[in-house]
Amino acid sequence: MPEGNQIVVNSPQFEVIKSMEGFVGENLSSLLKPVDESWQPTDYLPDLKQENWREQLAEFREKASELPDDVLVVLIGDMITEEALPSYQTWLNRLQGVGDITGAHSSPWAQWSRGWTAEENRHGDLLNRYLYLTGRVDMRAVETTIHHLISSGFDPQTGNDPYLGFIYTSFQERATKISHRNVGVLAAKAGENRLHKICGMIAGDEARHEKAYKLFMSKIFELDPGRAILAFAKMMKSKVVMPANLMYDGKDKNLFTKFSAVAQNIEVYTARDYAEIIDALVKEWKVAALQGLTDAASKAQEYLCGLSDRYARVAERMKFSGTEKFSWIFDREVVLGFTGKRALA
Ligand SMILES: [Fe+2]
Ligand SMILES: [Fe+2]
């Protein structure tokens, strides 16, 4: 018997994924952007080869000095999450039928996984350089956190099951889209328009990736609805683990919990967003309308259709208070005072 969520080669899931190669190939050109039409981190940073680089840098730092510490902390946590990309590519390549079997294979799934990784790689690069240039961040503490995170790894409890994998990525791409977009809104509020633009560009990529993973999963729902709905319910029951939940700066065992609390406190990514994502995915895959299901699949359907309301009720009761210190910003304290009122909307 396979262990945990392991799917063996020639399993029904593996066969479905293999049968989708043509479909993925047909959609690749709309889901990934050609390199020569893509933005690059340098496009959004001071141009240090210009004669006036000192003025550019001074202006950059002045604008960045307007960002509140709590926004800075969330931006740092988001950047660290992006920088653990090696773990995500490794994980994606382990999903049955999806993996790149040579490392440079021409199959549509392999092209997708490399193209996705290449696009994502710019996110960490850009945010890392942005934060470095602000001069407001203890970059060594941040780099130590990235080092720990990549060596600790990433286990979203999917095993190598591609259905669980694509449900996870559909969820996560939407979550990162929300998070980057909201940091951008807060940056604009602080008058930092460059960061607003940067976060908007990154959120745009996340939105395209979300569309891709939702499309793959829609096809799976069409080809294998019974197993797809069971996988969806299973993923939601085990809760969606955030990609950077093993983050550690070498000192603070509760670093991820504290980072999440600050993100929730300034409403960049909240329990309410978690509920909204479930609702969006249930609608996207038309879960309520699926028919001819087995008993187990019908139970999963009922569970999924009521789930976002349950999370929304929990979200209403969440409150944060007190202060938290972060090594990333030289142990300065961030004040928490979330009252449940949505200020960002
Ligand atoms: Fe990203
Ligand atoms: Fe992403």
Coordinates of N, CA, C and O in Angstrom, one line a residue, residues 209-278:
H209 N -1.3 32.7 -12.6 CA -1.0 31.3 -12.1 C -2.2 30.7 -11.5 O -2.5 29.5 -11.6
E210 N -3.0 31.5 -10.7 CA -4.2 31.0 -10.1 C -5.2 30.5 -11.2 O -5.7 29.4 -11.1
K211 N -5.3 31.3 -12.3 CA -6.1 30.9 -13.4 C -5.7 29.6 -14.0 O -6.5 28.7 -14.3
A212 N -4.4 29.4 -14.1 CA -3.8 28.2 -14.7 C -4.2 27.0 -13.8 O -4.7 26.0 -14.3
Y213 N -3.9 27.1 -12.5 CA -4.2 25.9 -11.7 C -5.7 25.6 -11.5 O -6.1 24.4 -11.5
K214 N -6.5 26.7 -11.5 CA -7.9 26.4 -11.5 C -8.4 25.7 -12.8 O -9.3 24.9 -12.7
L215 N -7.8 26.1 -13.9 CA -8.1 25.5 -15.2 C -7.7 24.0 -15.2 O -8.5 23.2 -15.6
F216 N -6.5 23.7 -14.7 CA -6.1 22.3 -14.7 C -7.1 21.5 -13.8 O -7.5 20.4 -14.2
M217 N -7.5 22.1 -12.7 CA -8.4 21.4 -11.8 C -9.8 21.3 -12.3 O -10.5 20.3 -12.1
S218 N -10.2 22.3 -13.1 CA -11.5 22.2 -13.7 C -11.6 21.0 -14.7 O -12.6 20.3 -14.8
K219 N -10.5 20.9 -15.4 CA -10.4 19.7 -16.4 C -10.4 18.4 -15.6 O -11.1 17.5 -16.0
I220 N -9.8 18.4 -14.5 CA -9.8 17.1 -13.6 C -11.2 16.9 -13.1 O -11.7 15.7 -13.1
F221 N -11.9 17.9 -12.7 CA -13.3 17.8 -12.3 C -14.2 17.3 -13.4 O -15.1 16.5 -13.2
E222 N -13.8 17.7 -14.6 CA -14.6 17.2 -15.8 C -14.3 15.7 -16.1 O -15.2 14.9 -16.3
L223 N -13.1 15.3 -16.0 CA -12.6 14.0 -16.3 C -12.9 12.9 -15.2 O -13.1 11.8 -15.5
D224 N -12.8 13.4 -13.9 CA -12.8 12.5 -12.8 C -13.4 13.1 -11.6 O -12.8 13.3 -10.6
P225 N -14.8 13.5 -11.7 CA -15.4 14.3 -10.7 C -15.4 13.7 -9.3 O -15.2 14.4 -8.3
G226 N -15.6 12.4 -9.2 CA -15.7 11.7 -7.9 C -14.4 11.8 -7.1 O -14.4 12.2 -6.0
R227 N -13.3 11.5 -7.8 CA -12.0 11.6 -7.1 C -11.6 13.0 -6.8 O -11.0 13.4 -5.8
A228 N -12.0 13.9 -7.8 CA -11.6 15.3 -7.6 C -12.3 15.9 -6.4 O -11.6 16.6 -5.6
I229 N -13.6 15.6 -6.2 CA -14.3 16.2 -5.0 C -13.8 15.6 -3.7 O -13.6 16.4 -2.7
L230 N -13.4 14.4 -3.7 CA -12.9 13.8 -2.5 C -11.5 14.4 -2.2 O -11.2 14.7 -1.0
A231 N -10.7 14.7 -3.2 CA -9.4 15.3 -3.0 C -9.6 16.7 -2.4 O -8.9 17.2 -1.5
F232 N -10.6 17.5 -2.9 CA -10.9 18.8 -2.5 C -11.2 18.8 -1.0 O -10.7 19.6 -0.2
A233 N -12.2 17.9 -0.6 CA -12.6 17.8 0.8 C -11.4 17.4 1.7 O -11.2 18.0 2.7
K234 N -10.6 16.5 1.2 CA -9.5 16.0 2.0 C -8.5 17.2 2.2 O -8.0 17.4 3.4
M235 N -8.2 18.0 1.2 CA -7.3 19.1 1.3 C -7.8 20.1 2.3 O -7.0 20.6 3.1
M236 N -9.1 20.4 2.2 CA -9.7 21.4 3.1 C -9.7 20.9 4.6 O -9.6 21.7 5.5
K237 N -10.0 19.6 4.8 CA -10.0 19.0 6.1 C -8.6 19.1 6.8 O -8.5 19.3 8.0
S238 N -7.6 18.9 6.0 CA -6.2 18.9 6.6 C -5.7 20.3 6.7 O -4.6 20.6 7.2
K239 N -6.6 21.3 6.3 CA -6.2 22.8 6.3 C -5.1 23.1 5.4 O -4.2 22.3 5.2
V240 N -5.2 24.2 4.8 CA -4.1 24.6 3.8 C -3.0 25.2 4.6 O -3.0 26.3 5.1
V241 N -1.9 24.4 4.6 CA -0.7 24.9 5.3 C 0.0 26.0 4.5 O 0.1 25.9 3.3
M242 N 0.3 27.1 5.1 CA 1.0 28.2 4.4 C 2.4 27.7 4.0 O 3.1 27.0 4.8
P243 N 2.9 28.2 2.8 CA 4.1 27.6 2.3 C 5.3 27.9 3.2 O 6.3 27.2 3.3
A244 N 5.3 29.0 4.0 CA 6.4 29.4 4.8 C 6.2 29.1 6.3 O 6.8 29.8 7.1
N245 N 5.3 28.2 6.6 CA 5.0 28.0 8.0 C 6.2 27.4 8.8 O 6.2 27.4 10.0
L246 N 7.3 27.0 8.1 CA 8.4 26.5 8.9 C 9.5 27.6 9.0 O 10.7 27.3 9.3
M247 N 9.1 28.8 8.8 CA 10.1 29.9 8.8 C 10.7 30.1 10.3 O 10.0 29.9 11.3
Y248 N 12.0 30.4 10.3 CA 12.7 30.5 11.6 C 13.9 31.4 11.4 O 14.7 31.2 10.4
D249 N 14.1 32.3 12.3 CA 15.3 33.2 12.1 C 16.5 32.8 13.0 O 17.4 33.5 13.2
G250 N 16.4 31.6 13.6 CA 17.4 31.1 14.5 C 17.2 31.5 15.9 O 18.0 31.1 16.8
K251 N 16.1 32.3 16.2 CA 15.9 32.7 17.6 C 14.4 32.5 18.0 O 14.1 32.1 19.1
D252 N 13.5 32.8 17.1 CA 12.1 32.9 17.4 C 11.3 31.7 16.9 O 11.0 31.6 15.7
K253 N 10.9 30.9 17.8 CA 10.1 29.7 17.4 C 8.7 30.0 16.9 O 8.1 29.2 16.3
N254 N 8.2 31.2 17.3 CA 6.9 31.5 16.9 C 6.8 32.5 15.7 O 5.9 33.2 15.5
L255 N 7.9 32.6 15.0 CA 8.1 33.6 14.0 C 6.9 33.6 13.0 O 6.3 34.6 12.7
F256 N 6.5 32.4 12.5 CA 5.5 32.4 11.5 C 4.1 32.8 12.0 O 3.4 33.6 11.4
T257 N 3.8 32.4 13.3 CA 2.6 32.8 13.9 C 2.5 34.3 14.1 O 1.5 34.9 13.9
K258 N 3.7 34.9 14.5 CA 3.7 36.3 14.7 C 3.5 37.1 13.4 O 2.8 38.0 13.3
F259 N 4.2 36.6 12.3 CA 4.1 37.2 11.0 C 2.6 37.1 10.5 O 2.1 38.1 10.0
S260 N 2.0 35.9 10.7 CA 0.6 35.8 10.3 C -0.3 36.7 11.1 O -1.3 37.3 10.5
A261 N 0.0 36.9 12.4 CA -0.8 37.8 13.2 C -0.7 39.2 12.7 O -1.8 39.9 12.6
V262 N 0.4 39.6 12.3 CA 0.6 41.0 11.8 C -0.1 41.2 10.5 O -0.8 42.1 10.2
A263 N 0.0 40.1 9.6 CA -0.7 40.2 8.3 C -2.2 40.3 8.5 O -2.9 41.0 7.8
Q264 N -2.7 39.5 9.4 CA -4.1 39.6 9.7 C -4.5 40.9 10.3 O -5.5 41.5 10.0
N265 N -3.7 41.4 11.2 CA -3.9 42.6 11.9 C -4.1 43.8 11.0 O -4.9 44.7 11.1
I266 N -3.2 43.9 9.9 CA -3.3 45.0 9.0 C -4.2 44.6 7.8 O -4.2 45.3 6.8
E267 N -4.8 43.4 7.9 CA -5.8 42.9 6.9 C -5.2 42.7 5.5 O -5.8 42.9 4.5
V268 N -4.0 42.2 5.5 CA -3.3 41.9 4.2 C -3.8 40.5 3.8 O -4.1 40.2 2.7
Y269 N -3.8 39.6 4.8 CA -4.3 38.2 4.6 C -5.0 37.7 5.8 O -4.3 37.6 6.9
T270 N -6.3 37.5 5.8 CA -7.0 37.2 7.0 C -7.8 35.9 6.9 O -7.9 35.3 5.9
A271 N -8.3 35.5 8.1 CA -9.2 34.3 8.1 C -10.4 34.5 7.2 O -10.9 33.6 6.6
R272 N -10.8 35.8 7.0 CA -11.9 36.0 6.1 C -11.5 35.8 4.6 O -12.3 35.3 3.8
D273 N -10.3 36.1 4.3 CA -9.8 35.8 3.0 C -9.8 34.3 2.8 O -10.1 33.8 1.7
Y274 N -9.4 33.5 3.8 CA -9.3 32.1 3.7 C -10.7 31.5 3.4 O -10.9 30.7 2.5
A275 N -11.7 32.1 4.0 CA -13.1 31.7 3.8 C -13.5 32.1 2.3 O -14.2 31.3 1.6
E276 N -13.1 33.3 1.9 CA -13.5 33.7 0.6 C -12.8 32.9 -0.5 O -13.5 32.6 -1.6
I277 N -11.6 32.4 -0.3 CA -10.9 31.5 -1.3 C -11.7 30.2 -1.4 O -11.9 29.8 -2.5
I278 N -12.1 29.6 -0.3 CA -12.8 28.4 -0.3 C -14.1 28.6 -1.2 O -14.4 27.8 -2.1

